[in-house]
mmCIF file of C-alpha atoms in Angstrom:
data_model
loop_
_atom_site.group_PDB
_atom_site.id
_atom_site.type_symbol
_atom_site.label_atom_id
_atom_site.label_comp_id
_atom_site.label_asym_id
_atom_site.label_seq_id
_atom_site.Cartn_x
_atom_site.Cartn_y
_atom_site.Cartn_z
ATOM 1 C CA UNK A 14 -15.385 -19.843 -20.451
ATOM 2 C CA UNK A 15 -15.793 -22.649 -23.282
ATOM 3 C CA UNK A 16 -13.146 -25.080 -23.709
ATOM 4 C CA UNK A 17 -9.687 -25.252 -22.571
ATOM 5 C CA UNK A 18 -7.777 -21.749 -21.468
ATOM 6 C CA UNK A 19 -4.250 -20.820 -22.247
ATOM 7 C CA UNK A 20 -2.261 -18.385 -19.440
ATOM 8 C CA UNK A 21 -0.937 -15.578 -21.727
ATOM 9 C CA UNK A 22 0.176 -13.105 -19.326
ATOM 10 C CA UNK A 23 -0.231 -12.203 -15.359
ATOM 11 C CA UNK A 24 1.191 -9.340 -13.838
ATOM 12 C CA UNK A 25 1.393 -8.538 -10.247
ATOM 13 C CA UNK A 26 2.229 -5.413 -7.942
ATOM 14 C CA UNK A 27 6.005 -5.283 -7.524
ATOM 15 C CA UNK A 28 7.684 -6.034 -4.451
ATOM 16 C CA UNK A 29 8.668 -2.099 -3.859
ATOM 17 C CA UNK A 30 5.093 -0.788 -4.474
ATOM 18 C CA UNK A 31 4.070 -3.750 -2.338
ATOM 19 C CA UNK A 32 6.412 -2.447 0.639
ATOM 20 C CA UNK A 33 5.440 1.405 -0.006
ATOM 21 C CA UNK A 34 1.731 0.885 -0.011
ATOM 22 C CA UNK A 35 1.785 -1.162 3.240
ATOM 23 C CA UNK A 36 4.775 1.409 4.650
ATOM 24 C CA UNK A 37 2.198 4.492 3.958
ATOM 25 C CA UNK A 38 -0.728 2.257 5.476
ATOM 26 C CA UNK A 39 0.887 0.751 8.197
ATOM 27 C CA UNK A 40 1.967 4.488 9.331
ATOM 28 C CA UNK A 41 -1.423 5.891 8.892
ATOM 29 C CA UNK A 42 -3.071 2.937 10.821
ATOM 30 C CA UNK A 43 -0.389 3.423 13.850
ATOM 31 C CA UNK A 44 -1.545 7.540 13.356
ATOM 32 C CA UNK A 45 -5.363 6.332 13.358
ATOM 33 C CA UNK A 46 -4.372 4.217 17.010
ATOM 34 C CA UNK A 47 -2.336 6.584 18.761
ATOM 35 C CA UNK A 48 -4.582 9.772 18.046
ATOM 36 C CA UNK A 49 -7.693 7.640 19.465
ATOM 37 C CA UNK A 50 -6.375 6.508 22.519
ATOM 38 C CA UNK A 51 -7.150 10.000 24.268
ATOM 39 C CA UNK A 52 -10.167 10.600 22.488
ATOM 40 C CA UNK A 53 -11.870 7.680 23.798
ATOM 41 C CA UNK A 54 -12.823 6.506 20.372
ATOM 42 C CA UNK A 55 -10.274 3.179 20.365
ATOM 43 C CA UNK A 56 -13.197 0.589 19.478
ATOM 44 C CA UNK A 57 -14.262 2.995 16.467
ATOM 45 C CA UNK A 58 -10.727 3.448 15.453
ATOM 46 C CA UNK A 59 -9.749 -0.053 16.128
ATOM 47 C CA UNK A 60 -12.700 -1.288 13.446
ATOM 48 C CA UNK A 61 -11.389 1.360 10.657
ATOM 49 C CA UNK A 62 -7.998 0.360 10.961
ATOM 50 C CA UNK A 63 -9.417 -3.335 10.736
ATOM 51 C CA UNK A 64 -11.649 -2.234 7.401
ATOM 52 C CA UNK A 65 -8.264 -0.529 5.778
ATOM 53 C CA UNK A 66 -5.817 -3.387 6.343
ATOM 54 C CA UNK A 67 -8.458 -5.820 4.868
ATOM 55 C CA UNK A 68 -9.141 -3.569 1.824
ATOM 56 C CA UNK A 69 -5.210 -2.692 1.611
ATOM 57 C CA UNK A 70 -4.527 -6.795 1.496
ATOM 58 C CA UNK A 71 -7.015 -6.941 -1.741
ATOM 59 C CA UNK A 72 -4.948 -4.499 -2.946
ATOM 60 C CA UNK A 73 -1.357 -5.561 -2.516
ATOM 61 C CA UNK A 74 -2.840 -9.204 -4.028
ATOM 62 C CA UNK A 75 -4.691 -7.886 -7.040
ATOM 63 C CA UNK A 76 -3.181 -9.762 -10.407
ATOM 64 C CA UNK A 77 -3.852 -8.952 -13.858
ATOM 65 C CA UNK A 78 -4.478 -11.932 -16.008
ATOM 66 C CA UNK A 79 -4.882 -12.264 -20.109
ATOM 67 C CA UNK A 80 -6.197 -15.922 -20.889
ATOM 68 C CA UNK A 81 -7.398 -17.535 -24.117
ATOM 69 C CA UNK A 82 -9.498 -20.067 -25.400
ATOM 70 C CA UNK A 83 -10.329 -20.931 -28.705
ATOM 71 C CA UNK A 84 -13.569 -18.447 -29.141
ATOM 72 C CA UNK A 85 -12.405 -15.513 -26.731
ATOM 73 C CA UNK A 86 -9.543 -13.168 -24.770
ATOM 74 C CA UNK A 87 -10.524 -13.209 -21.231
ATOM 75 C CA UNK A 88 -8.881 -10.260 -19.469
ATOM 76 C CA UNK A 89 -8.786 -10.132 -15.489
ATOM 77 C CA UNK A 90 -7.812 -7.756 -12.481
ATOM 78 C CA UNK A 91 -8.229 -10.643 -9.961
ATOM 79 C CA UNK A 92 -10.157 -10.376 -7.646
ATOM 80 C CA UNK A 93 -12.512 -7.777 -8.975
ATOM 81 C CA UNK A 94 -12.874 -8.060 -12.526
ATOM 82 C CA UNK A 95 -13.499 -10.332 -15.727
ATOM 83 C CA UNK A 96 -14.384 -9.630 -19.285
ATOM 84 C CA UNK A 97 -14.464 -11.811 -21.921
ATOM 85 C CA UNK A 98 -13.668 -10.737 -25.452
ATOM 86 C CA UNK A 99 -14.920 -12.471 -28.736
ATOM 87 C CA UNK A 100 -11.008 -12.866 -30.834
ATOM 88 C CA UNK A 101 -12.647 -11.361 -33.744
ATOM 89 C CA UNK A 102 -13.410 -8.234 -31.980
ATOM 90 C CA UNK A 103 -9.531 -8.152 -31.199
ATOM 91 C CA UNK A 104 -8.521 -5.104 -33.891
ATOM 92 C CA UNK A 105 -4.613 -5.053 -32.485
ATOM 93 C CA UNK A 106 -2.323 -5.811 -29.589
ATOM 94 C CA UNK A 107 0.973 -3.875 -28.977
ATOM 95 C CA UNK A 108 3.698 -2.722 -26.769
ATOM 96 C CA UNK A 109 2.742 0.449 -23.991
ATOM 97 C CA UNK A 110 4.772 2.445 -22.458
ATOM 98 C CA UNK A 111 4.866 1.408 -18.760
ATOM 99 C CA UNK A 112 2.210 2.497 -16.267
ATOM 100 C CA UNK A 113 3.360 3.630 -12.926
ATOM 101 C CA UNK A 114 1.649 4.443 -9.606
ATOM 102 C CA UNK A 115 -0.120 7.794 -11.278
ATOM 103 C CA UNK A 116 -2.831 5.726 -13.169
ATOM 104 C CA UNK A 117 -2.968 3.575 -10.138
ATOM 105 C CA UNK A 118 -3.801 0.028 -9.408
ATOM 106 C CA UNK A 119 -7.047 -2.468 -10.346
ATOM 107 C CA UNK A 120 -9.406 -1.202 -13.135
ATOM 108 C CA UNK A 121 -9.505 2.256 -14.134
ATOM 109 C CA UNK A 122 -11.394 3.985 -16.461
ATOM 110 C CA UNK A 123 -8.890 6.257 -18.591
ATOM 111 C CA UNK A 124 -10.800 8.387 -20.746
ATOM 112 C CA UNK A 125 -11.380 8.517 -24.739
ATOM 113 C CA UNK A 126 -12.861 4.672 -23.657
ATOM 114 C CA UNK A 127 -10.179 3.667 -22.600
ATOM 115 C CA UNK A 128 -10.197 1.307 -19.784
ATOM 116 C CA UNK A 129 -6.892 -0.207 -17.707
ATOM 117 C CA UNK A 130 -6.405 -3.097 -16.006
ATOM 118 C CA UNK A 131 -3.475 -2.099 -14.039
ATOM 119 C CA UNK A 132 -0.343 -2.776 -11.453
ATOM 120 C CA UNK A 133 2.244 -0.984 -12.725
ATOM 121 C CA UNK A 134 4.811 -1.433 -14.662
ATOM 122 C CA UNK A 135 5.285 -2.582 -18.864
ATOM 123 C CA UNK A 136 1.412 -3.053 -20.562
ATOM 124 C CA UNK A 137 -0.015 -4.140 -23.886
ATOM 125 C CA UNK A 138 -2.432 -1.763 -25.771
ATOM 126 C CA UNK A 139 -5.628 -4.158 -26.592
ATOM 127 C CA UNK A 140 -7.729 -2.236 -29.679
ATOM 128 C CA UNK A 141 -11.377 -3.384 -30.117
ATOM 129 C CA UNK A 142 -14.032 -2.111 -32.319
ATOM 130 C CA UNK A 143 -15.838 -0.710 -28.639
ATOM 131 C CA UNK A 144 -12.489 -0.154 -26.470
ATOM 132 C CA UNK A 145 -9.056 0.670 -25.692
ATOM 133 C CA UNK A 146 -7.573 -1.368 -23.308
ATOM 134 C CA UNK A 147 -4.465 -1.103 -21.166
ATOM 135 C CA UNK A 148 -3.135 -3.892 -19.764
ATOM 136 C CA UNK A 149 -0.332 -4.761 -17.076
ATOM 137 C CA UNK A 150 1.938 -7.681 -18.390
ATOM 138 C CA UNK A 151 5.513 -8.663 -17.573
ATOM 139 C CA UNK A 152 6.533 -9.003 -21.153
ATOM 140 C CA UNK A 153 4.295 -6.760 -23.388
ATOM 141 C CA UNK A 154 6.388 -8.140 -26.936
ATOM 142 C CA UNK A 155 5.266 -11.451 -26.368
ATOM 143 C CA UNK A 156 2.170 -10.935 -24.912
ATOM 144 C CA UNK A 157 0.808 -8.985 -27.863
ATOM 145 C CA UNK A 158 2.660 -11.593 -30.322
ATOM 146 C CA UNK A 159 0.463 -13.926 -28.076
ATOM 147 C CA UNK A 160 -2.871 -12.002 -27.951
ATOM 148 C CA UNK A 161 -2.354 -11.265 -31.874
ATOM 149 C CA UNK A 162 -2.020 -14.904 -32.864
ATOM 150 C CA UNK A 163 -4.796 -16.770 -30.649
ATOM 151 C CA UNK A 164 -7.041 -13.584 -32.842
ATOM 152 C CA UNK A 165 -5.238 -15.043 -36.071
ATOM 153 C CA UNK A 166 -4.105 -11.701 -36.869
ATOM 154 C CA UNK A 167 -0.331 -12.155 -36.410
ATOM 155 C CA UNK A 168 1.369 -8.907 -38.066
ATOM 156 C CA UNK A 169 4.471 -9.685 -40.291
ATOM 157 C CA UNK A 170 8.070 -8.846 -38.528
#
């Protein structure tokens, strides 16, 4: 990234999908234990149940992340993803309605190219000449205000 980068946005899972993913998880891991035991298959078991709480953690810390500098939007789903977008290929930002645990978590492909970068809860719409994007933010009014005038293309209220 050139220059110096502004924080416009970063959205995390909330606190309740936090505690229902690692509920679920926690459950099925205790299931995976338990159901080994007389199998004889507690090593094997014991190793998934290590490789799904490590990829469960990833989850539960995932953040989404608009940033700017003077040349480009760089939008994130930490740790996974990073794209950097040239402002003049910024066509609009605006208000979404919220995404919820049906179009899931991290970066999703959404169809009609359109792409999310997603935790739930209130998002932006980001049009560019190539892309849709949807994207997780705490405050989706200000964020697009923000994304809309770092691209100089502030719309009159």
């Amino acid at each position: 990234m050139n220059g110096k980068s502004t924080l416009i946005s970063e959205a995390r899972i909330s606190r309740g999908f936090q505690k229902v993913i690692a509920s679920v998880v926690g459950m099925l891991c205790v299931f995976i234990i338990v159901t080994s035991i007389p199998s004889g298959v507690l090593l094997i078991s014991g190793g998934l149940v290590a490789v799904i709480a490590l990829l469960t953690v990833s989850v539960l810390r995932i953040r989404v992340t608009v940033e700017a500098t003077e040349q480009s939007l760089t939008v994130r789903c930490r740790p996974f993803y990073s794209r950097a977008i040239p402002l003049e290929d910024v066509v609009d930002a605006s208000p979404a309605p919220s995404s919820s645990m049906t179009e899931g978590f991290g970066v999703r492909y959404l169809g009609q190219r359109t792409w999310g970068l997603l935790v739930g809860g209130p998002a932006i719409v980001l049009e560019t000449p190539g892309r849709t994007w949807l994207i997780s933010t705490p405050d989706p009014e200000s964020t697009a205000a923000s994304v809309l005038a770092h691209a100089g293309k502030l719309k009159d209220i």
